[in-house]
Short mmCIF file of C-alpha atoms (C1' of nucleotides) in Angstrom, two decimals:
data_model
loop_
_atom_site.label_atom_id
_atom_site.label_comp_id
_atom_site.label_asym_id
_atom_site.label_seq_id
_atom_site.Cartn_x
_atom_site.Cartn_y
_atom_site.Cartn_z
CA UNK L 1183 139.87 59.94 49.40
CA UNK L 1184 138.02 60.43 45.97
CA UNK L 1185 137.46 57.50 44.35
CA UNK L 1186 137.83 57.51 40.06
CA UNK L 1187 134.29 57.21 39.48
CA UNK L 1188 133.34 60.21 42.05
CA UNK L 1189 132.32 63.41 40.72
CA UNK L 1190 132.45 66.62 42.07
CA UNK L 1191 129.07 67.39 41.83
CA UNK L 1192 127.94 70.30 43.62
CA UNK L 1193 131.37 71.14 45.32
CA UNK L 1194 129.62 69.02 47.71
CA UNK L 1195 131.11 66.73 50.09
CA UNK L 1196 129.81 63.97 52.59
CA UNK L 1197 132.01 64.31 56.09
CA UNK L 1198 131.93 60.99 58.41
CA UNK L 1199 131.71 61.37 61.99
CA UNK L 1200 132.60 57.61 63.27
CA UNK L 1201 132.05 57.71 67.12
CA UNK L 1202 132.68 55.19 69.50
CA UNK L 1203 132.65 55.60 73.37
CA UNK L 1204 136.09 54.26 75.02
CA UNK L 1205 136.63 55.14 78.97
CA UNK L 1206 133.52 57.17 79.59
CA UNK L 1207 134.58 60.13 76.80
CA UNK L 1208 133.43 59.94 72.94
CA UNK L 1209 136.27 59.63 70.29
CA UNK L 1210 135.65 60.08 66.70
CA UNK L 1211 137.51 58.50 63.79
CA UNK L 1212 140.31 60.43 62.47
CA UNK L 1213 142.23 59.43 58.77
CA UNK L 1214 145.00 60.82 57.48
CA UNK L 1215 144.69 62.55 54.48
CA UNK L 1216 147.41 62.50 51.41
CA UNK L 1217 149.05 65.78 53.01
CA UNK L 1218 149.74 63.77 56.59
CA UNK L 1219 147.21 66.17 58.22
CA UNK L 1220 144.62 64.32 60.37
CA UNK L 1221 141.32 64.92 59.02
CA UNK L 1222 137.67 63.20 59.19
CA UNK L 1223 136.92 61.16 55.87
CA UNK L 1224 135.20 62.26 53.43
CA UNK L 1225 134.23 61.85 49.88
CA UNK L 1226 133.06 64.14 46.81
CA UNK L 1227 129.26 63.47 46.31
CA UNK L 1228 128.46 60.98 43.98
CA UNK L 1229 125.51 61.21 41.11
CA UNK L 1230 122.93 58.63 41.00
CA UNK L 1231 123.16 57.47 44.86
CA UNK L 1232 121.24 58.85 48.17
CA UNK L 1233 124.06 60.46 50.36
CA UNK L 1234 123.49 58.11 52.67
CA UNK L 1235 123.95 55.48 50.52
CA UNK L 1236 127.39 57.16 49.38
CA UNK L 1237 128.19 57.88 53.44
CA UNK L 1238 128.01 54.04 53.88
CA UNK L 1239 130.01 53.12 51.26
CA UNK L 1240 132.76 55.49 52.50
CA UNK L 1241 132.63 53.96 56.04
CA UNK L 1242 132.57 50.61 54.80
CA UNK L 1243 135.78 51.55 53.04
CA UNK L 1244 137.23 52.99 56.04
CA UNK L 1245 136.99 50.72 58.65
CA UNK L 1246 136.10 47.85 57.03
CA UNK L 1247 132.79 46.99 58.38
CA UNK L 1248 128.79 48.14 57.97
CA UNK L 1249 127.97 51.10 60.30
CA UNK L 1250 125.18 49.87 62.93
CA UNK L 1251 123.79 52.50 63.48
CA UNK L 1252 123.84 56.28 61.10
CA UNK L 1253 122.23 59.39 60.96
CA UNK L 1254 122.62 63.30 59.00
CA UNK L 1255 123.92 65.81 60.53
CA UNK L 1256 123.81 69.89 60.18
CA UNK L 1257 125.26 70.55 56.67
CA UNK L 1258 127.49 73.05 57.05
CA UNK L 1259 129.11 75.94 54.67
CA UNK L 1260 130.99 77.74 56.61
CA UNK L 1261 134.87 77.41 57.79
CA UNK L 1262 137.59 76.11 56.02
CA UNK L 1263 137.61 72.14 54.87
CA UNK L 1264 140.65 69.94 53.98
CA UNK L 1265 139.42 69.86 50.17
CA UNK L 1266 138.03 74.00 50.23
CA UNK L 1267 135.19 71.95 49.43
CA UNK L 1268 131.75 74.70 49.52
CA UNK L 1269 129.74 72.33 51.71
CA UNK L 1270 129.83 69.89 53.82
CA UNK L 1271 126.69 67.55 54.56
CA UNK L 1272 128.52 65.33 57.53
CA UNK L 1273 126.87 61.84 58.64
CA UNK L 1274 127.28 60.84 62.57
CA UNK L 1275 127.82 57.14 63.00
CA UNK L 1276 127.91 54.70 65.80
CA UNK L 1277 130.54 51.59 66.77
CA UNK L 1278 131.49 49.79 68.92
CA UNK L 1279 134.82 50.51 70.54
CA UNK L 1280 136.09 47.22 70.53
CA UNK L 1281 135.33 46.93 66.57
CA UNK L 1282 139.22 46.62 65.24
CA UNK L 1283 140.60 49.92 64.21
CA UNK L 1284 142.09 50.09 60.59
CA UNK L 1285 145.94 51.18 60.24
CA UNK L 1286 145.97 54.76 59.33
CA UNK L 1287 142.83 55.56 61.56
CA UNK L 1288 142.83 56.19 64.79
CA UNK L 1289 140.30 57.31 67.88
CA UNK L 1290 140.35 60.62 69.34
CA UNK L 1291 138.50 62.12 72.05
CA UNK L 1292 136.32 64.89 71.06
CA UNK L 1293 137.39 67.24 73.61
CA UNK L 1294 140.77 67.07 72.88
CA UNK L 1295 140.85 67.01 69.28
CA UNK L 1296 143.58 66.97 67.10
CA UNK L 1297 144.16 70.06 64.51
CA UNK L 1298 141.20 68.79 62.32
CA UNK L 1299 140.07 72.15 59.53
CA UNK L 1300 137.82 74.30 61.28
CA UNK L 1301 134.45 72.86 59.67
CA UNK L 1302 135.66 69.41 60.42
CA UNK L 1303 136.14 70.29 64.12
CA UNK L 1304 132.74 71.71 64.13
CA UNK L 1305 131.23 68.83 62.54
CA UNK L 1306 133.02 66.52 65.11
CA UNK L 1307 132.18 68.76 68.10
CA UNK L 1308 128.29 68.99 66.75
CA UNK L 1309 128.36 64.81 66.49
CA UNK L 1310 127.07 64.90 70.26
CA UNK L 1311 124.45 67.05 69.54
CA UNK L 1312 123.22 64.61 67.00
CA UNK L 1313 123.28 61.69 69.05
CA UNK L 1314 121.24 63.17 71.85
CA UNK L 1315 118.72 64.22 69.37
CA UNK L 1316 118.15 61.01 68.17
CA UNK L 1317 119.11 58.52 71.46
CA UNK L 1318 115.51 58.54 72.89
CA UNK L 1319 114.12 57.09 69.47
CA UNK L 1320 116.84 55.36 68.16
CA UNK L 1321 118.75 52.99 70.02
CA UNK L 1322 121.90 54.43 69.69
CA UNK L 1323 123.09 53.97 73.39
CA UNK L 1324 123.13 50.13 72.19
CA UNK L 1325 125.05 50.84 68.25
CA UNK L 1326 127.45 51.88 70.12
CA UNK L 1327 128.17 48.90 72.23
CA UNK L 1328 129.29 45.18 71.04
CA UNK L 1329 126.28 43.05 69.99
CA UNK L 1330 126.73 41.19 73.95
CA UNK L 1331 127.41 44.05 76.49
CA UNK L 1332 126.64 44.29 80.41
CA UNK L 1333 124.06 46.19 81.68
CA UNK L 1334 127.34 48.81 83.29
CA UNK L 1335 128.53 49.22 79.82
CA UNK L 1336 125.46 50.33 78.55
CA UNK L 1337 124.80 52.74 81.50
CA UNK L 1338 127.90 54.31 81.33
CA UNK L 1339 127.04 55.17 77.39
CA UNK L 1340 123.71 56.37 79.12
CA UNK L 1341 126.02 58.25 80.89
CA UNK L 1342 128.16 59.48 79.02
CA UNK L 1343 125.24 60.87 76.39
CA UNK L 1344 123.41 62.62 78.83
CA UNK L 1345 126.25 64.14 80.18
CA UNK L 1346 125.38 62.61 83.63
CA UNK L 1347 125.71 60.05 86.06
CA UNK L 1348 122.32 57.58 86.58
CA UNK L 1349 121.22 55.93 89.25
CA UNK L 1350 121.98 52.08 88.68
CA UNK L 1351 118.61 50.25 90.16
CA UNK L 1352 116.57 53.34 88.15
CA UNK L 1353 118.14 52.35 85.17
CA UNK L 1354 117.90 48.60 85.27
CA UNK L 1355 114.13 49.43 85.98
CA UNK L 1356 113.59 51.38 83.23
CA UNK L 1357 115.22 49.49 80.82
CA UNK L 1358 113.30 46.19 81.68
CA UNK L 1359 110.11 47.83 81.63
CA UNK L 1360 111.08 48.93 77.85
CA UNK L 1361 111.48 44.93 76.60
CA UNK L 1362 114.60 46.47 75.04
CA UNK L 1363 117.30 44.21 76.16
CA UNK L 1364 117.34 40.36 76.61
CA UNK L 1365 120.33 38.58 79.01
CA UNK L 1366 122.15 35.83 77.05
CA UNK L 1367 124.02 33.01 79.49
CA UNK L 1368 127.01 34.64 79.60
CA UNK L 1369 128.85 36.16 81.79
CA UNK L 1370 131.93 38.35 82.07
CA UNK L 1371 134.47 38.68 84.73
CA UNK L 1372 136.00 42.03 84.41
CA UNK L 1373 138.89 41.37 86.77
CA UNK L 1374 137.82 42.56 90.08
CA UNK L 1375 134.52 42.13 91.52
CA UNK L 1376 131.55 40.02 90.53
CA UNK L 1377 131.15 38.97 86.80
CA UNK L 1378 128.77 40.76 85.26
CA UNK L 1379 126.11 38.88 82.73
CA UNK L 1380 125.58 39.87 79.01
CA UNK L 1381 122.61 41.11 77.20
CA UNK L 1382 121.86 41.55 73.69
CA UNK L 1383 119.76 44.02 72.16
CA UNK L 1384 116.64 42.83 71.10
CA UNK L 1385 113.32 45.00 70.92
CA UNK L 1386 110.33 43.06 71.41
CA UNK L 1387 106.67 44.37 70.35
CA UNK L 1388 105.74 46.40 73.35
CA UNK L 1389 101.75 47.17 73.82
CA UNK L 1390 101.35 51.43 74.04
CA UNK L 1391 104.33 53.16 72.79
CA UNK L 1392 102.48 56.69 72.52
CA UNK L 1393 104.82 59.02 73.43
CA UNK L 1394 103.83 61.31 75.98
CA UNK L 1395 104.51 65.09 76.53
CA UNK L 1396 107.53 66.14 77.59
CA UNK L 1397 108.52 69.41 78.56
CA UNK L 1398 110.61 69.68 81.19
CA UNK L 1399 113.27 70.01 78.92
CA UNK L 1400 112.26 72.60 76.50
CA UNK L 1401 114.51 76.05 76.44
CA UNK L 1402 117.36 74.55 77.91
CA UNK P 189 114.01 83.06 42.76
CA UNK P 190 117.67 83.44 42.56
CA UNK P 191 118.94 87.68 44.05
CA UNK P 192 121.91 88.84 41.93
CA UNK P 193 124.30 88.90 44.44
CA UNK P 194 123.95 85.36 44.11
CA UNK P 195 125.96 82.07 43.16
CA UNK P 196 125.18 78.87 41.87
CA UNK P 197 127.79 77.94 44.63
CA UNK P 198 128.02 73.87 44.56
CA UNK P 199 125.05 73.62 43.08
CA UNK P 200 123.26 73.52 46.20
CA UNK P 201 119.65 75.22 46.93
CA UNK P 202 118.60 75.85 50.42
CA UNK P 203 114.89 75.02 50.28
CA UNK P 204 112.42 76.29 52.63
CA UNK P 205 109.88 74.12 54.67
CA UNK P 206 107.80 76.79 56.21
CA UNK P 207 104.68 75.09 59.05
CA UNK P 208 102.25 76.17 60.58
CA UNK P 209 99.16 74.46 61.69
CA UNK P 210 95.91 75.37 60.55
CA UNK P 211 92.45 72.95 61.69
CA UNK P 212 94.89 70.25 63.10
CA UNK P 213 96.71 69.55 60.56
CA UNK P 214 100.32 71.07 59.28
CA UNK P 215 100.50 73.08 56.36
CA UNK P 216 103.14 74.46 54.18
CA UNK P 217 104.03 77.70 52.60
CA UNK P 218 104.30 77.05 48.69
CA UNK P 219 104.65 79.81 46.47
CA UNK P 220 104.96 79.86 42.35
CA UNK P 221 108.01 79.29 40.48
CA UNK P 222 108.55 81.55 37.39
CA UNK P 223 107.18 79.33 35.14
CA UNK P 224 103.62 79.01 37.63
CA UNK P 225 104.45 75.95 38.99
CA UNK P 226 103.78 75.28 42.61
CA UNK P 227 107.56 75.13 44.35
CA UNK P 228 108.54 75.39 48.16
CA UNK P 229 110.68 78.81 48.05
CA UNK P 230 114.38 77.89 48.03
CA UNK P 231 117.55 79.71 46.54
CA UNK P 232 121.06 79.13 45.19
CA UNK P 233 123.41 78.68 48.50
CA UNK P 234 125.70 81.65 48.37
CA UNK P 235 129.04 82.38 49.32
CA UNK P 236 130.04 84.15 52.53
CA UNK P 237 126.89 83.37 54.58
CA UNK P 238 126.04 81.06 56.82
CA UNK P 239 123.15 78.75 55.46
CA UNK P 240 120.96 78.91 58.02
CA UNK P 241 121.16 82.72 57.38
CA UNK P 242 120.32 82.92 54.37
CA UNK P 243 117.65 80.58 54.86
CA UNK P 244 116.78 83.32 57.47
CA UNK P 245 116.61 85.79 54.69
CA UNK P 246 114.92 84.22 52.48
CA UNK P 247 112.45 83.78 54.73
CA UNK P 248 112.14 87.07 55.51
CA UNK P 249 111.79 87.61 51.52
CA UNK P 250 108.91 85.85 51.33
CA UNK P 251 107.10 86.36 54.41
CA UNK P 252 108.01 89.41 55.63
CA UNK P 253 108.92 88.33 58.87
CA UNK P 254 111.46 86.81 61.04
CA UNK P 255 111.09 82.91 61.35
CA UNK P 256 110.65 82.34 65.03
CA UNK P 257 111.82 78.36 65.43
CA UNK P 258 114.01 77.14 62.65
CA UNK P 259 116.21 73.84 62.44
CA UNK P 260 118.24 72.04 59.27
CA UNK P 261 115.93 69.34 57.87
CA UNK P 262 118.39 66.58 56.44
CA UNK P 263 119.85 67.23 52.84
CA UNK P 264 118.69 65.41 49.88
CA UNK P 265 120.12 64.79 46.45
CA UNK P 266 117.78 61.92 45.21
CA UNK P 267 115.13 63.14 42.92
CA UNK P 268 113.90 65.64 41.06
CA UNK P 269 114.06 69.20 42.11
CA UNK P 270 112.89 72.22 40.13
CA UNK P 271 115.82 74.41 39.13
CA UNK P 272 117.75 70.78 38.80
CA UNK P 273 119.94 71.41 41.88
CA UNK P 274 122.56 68.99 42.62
CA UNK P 275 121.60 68.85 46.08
CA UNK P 276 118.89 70.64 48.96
CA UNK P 277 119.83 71.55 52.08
CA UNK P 278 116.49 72.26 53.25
CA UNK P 279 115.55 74.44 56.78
CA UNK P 280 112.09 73.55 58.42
CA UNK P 281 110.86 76.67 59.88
CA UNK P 282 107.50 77.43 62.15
CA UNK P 283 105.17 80.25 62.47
CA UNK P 284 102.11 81.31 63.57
CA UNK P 285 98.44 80.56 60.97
CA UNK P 286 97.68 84.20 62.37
CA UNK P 287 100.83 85.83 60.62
CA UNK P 288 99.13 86.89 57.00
CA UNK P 289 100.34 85.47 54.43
CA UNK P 290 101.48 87.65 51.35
CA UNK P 291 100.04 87.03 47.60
CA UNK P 292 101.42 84.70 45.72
CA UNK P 293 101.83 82.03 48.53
CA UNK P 294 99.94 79.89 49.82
CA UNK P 295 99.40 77.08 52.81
CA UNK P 296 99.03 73.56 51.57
CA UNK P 297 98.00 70.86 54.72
CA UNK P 298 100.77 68.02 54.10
CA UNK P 299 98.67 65.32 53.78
CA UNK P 300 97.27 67.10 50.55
CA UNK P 301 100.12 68.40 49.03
CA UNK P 302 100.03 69.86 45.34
CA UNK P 303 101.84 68.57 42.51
CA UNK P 304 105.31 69.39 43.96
CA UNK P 305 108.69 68.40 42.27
CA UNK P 306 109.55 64.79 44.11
CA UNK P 307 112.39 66.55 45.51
CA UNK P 308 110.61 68.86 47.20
CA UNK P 309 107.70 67.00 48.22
CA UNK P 310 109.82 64.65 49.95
CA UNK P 311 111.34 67.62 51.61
CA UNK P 312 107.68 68.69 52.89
CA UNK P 313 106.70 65.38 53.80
CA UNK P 314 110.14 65.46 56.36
CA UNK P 315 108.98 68.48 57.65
CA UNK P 316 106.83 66.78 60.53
CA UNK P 317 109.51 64.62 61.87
CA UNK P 318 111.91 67.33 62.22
CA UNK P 319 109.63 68.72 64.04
CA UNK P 320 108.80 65.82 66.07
CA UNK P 321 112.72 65.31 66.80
CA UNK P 322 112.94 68.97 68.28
CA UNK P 323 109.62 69.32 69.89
CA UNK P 324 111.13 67.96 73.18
CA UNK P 325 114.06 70.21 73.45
CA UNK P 326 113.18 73.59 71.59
CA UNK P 327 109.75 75.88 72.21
CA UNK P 328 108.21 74.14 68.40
CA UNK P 329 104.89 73.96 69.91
CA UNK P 330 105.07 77.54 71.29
CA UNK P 331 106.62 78.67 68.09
CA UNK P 332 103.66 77.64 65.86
CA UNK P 333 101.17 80.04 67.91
CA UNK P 334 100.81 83.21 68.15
CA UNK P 335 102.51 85.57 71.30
CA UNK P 336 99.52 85.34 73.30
CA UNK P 337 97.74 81.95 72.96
CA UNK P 338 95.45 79.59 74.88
CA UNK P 339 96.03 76.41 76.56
CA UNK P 340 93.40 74.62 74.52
CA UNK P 341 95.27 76.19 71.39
CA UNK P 342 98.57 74.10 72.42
CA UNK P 343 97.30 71.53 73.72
CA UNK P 344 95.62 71.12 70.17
CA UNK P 345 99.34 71.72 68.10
CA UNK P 346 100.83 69.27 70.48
CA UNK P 347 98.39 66.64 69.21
CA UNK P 348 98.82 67.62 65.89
CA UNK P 349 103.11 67.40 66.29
CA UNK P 350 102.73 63.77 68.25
CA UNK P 351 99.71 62.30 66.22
CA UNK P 352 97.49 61.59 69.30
CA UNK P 353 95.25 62.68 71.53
CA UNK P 354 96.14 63.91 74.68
CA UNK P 355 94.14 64.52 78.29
CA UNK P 356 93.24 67.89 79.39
CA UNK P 357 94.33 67.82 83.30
CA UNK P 358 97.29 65.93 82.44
CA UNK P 359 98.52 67.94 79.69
CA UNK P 360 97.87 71.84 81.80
CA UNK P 361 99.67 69.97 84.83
CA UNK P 362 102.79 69.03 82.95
CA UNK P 363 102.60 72.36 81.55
CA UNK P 364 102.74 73.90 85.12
CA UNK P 365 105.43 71.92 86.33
CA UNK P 366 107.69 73.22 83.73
CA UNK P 367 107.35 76.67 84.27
CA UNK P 368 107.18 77.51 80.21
CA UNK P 369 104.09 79.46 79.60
CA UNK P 370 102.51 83.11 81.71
CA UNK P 371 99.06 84.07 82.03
CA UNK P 372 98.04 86.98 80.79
CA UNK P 373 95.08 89.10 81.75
CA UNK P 374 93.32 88.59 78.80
CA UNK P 375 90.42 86.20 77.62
CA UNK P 376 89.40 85.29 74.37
CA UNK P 377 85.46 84.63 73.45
CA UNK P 378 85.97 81.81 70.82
CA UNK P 379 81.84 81.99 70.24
CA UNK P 380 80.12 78.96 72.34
CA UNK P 381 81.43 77.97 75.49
CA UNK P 382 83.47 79.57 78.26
CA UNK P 383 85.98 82.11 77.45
CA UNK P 384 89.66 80.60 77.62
CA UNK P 385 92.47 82.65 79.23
CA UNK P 386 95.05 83.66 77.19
CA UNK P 387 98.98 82.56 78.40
CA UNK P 388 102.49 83.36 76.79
CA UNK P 389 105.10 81.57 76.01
CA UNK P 390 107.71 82.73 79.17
CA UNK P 391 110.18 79.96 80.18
CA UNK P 392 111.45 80.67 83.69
CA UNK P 393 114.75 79.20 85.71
CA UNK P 394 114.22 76.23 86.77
CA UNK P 395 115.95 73.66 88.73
CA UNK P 396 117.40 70.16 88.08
CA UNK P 397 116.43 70.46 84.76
CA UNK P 398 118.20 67.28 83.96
CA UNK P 399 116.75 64.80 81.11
CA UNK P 400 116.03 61.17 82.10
CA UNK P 401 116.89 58.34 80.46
CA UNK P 402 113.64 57.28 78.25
CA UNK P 403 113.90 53.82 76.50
CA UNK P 404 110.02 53.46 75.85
CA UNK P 405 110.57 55.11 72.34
CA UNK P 406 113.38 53.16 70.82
CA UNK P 407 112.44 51.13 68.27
CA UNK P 408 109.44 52.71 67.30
"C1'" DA Z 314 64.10 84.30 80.96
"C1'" DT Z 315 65.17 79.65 81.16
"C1'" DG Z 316 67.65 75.89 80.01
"C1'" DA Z 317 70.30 72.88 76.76
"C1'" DA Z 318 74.73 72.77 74.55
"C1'" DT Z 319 79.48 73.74 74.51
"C1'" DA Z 320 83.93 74.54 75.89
"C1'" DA Z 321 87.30 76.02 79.73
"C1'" DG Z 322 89.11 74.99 83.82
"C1'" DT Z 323 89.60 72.30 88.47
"C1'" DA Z 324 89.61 68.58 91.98
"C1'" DA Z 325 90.17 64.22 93.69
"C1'" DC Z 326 91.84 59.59 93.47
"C1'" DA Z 327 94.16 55.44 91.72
"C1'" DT Z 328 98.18 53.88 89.40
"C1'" DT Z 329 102.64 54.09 87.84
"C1'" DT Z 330 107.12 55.69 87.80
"C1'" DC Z 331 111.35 57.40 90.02
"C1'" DG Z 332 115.02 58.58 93.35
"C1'" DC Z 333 117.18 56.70 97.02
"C1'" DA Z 334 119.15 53.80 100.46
"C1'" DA Z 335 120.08 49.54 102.04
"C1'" DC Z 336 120.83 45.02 101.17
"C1'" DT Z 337 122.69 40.47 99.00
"C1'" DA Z 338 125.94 38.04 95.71
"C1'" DA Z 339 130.22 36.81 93.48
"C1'" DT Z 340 134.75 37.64 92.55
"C1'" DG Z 341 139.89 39.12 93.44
"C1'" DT Z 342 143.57 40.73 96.83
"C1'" DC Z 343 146.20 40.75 100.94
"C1'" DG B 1222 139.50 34.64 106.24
"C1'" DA B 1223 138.83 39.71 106.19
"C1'" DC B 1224 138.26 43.22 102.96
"C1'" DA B 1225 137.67 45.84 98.80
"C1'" DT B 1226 135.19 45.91 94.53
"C1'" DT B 1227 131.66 45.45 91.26
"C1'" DA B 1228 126.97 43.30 90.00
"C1'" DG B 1229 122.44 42.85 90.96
"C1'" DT B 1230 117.98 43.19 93.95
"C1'" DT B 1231 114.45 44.89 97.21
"C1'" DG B 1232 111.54 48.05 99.53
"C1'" DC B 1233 109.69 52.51 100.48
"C1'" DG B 1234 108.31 57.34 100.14
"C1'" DA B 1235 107.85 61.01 96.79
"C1'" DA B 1236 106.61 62.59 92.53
"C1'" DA B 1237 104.51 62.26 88.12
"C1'" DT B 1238 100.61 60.56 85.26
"C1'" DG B 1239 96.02 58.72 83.72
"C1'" DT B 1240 91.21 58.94 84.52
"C1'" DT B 1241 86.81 60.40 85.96
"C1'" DA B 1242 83.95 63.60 87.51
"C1'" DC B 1243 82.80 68.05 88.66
"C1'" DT B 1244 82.36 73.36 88.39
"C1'" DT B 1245 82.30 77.72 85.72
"C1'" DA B 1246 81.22 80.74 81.96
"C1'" DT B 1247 79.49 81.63 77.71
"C1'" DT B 1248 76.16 81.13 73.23
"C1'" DC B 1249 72.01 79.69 71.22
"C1'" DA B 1250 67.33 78.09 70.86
"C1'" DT B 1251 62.91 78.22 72.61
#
DNA sequence: ATGAATAAGTAACATTTCGCAACTAATGTC
DNA sequence: GACATTAGTTGCGAAATGTTACTTATTCAT
């Protein structure tokens, strides 16, 4: 997990939290570590680089590919980790589901974890939090879909941040209004019913963008 | 800087990002490092505690009182930090201009910071979009007045937290809607003009209470 | 005192957004 | 071909929001 040039500087170390969202429920990457025990991946933190830069590196190594999408999340002391390490400082990323899974990895739903160290289950379990905090100013709904996705896919992540179920025309609405998403000419046939046509994210320049006051959801 | 029950653990500080807003604009509670530098307060992480509590404490050193909103900023290792620690976990904490402020601190606006170590100026700097991130969910606003405040007061902090200006009628109906803030029976005679009714901050049980999807923010 | 200046607070109206239901469209299954 | 299933659209009433204008209460200058 510790690569030869790592240090351990600080008894510090950077915890990935890979999520993807497969069949409506968000799963999180799970390694196994050189004891067979399932645990998140993590690395000692390295001198001279941002953390960041270091929690990249880490995922690149792990599944192979850049992370779209990657924020910090609530460094934590407390609880036991794999590596007794005296803090944690864990990064939340975003994939797609359909990005191919390394051997020796594998997706597990967060509310059915595996025996993961304490900390590491908290970090996992706190990756939600994180992605709500940062889905209406980031587009993370989107990071964690393919680069061509249908409009359903990307409702159900809706969906499935929010905790709750949207109304489809409402959505569609919204999310035209926001120059966010642009169709491509293709379509999908899922099987049963009519095929549904693909979008890619694409942010335009929109006119306004103040953001507005919200409270309706302050203090719960 | 540093109690004596405590331990260099990791090599991690906690560093303190204390706001509060002061003639629209957001300050910062600096205070001076043995050797009379100017330093945000911060201590060694220690052992046993969580780190948001002994943030909490610290705090509580330095200003007296309890910190009434606090969140985890995002940790930094890059640059320089004053006692040389590996890494900051920094907490951004709010509180009211009217709580006094005891010798050998002091409130610095952002925007005109002192000559801070990089670390820690880039901590300070942070500070406002933390804020801005939890503003929507958690009573930041509220937090940065005083108990009993008026609406003119918050309308004035929200401006200052989204970095625009905002309409009167609009702003006092949202307000309403959500149920968050009491009158009280008490006015305050600011000098010229009409006397402004002082309001609390008083969240009450509301219903629905469930967030929408907003895309008009993603992607700056 | 009277009235200008200033700031708090309210009312009314147009515009936009949102929730909802009903509808059309394209595909697979029996 | 009838039917179930999923995608996508349309229209309408309700609710939220932006804007302008107005009223109320106070200080200050004359």
């Amino acid at each position: 997990m510790s690569s030869p040039k790592s240090r351990r500087r600080g008894g510090a170390t950077i915890d990935l939290v890979l999520c993807s969202a497969r069949a409506g429920r968000l799963h999180v990457l799970v390694v196994k570590s050189a004891s067979g025990k399932p645990v998140l991946p993590f690395v000692w933190s390295v001198d001279g680089e941002t953390l960041e830069e270091t929690a990249r590196e880490l995922a690149k190594d792990i599944t192979g590919h850049g992370i779209p999408w990657m924020a910090p999340g609530v460094a934590t002391a407390s609880k036991k980790h794999p590596a007794e390490s005296a803090l944690s400082v864990p990064f939340v990323g975003v994939m797609s589901a359909t990005t191919p899974t390394a051997s020796g990895s594998a997706w597990v739903a967060v509310d059915a974890l595996p025996a993961l160290a304490p900390r590491q289950k908290a970090l996992a379990e706190g990756a939600l939090e994180t992605l709500r905090l940062h889905m209406d100013v980031a587009p993370v709904a989107f990071r964690l879909l393919p680069p061509a996705f249908t409009l359903s896919e990307l409702q159900q992540v809706y969906e499935l941040l929010l905790g709750r179920r949207l109304h489809k025309a409402s959505f569609r609405r919204a999310l035209q209004a926001a120059y966010l998403a642009e169709p491509t000419d293709e379509w999908r046939s899922e099987g049963r019913g009519r095929p549904a046509q693909l979008f890619r994210y694409s942010p335009r320049k929109r006119r306004g963008g103040h953001r507005s006051v919200r409270f309706d959801l302050i203090g719960r």
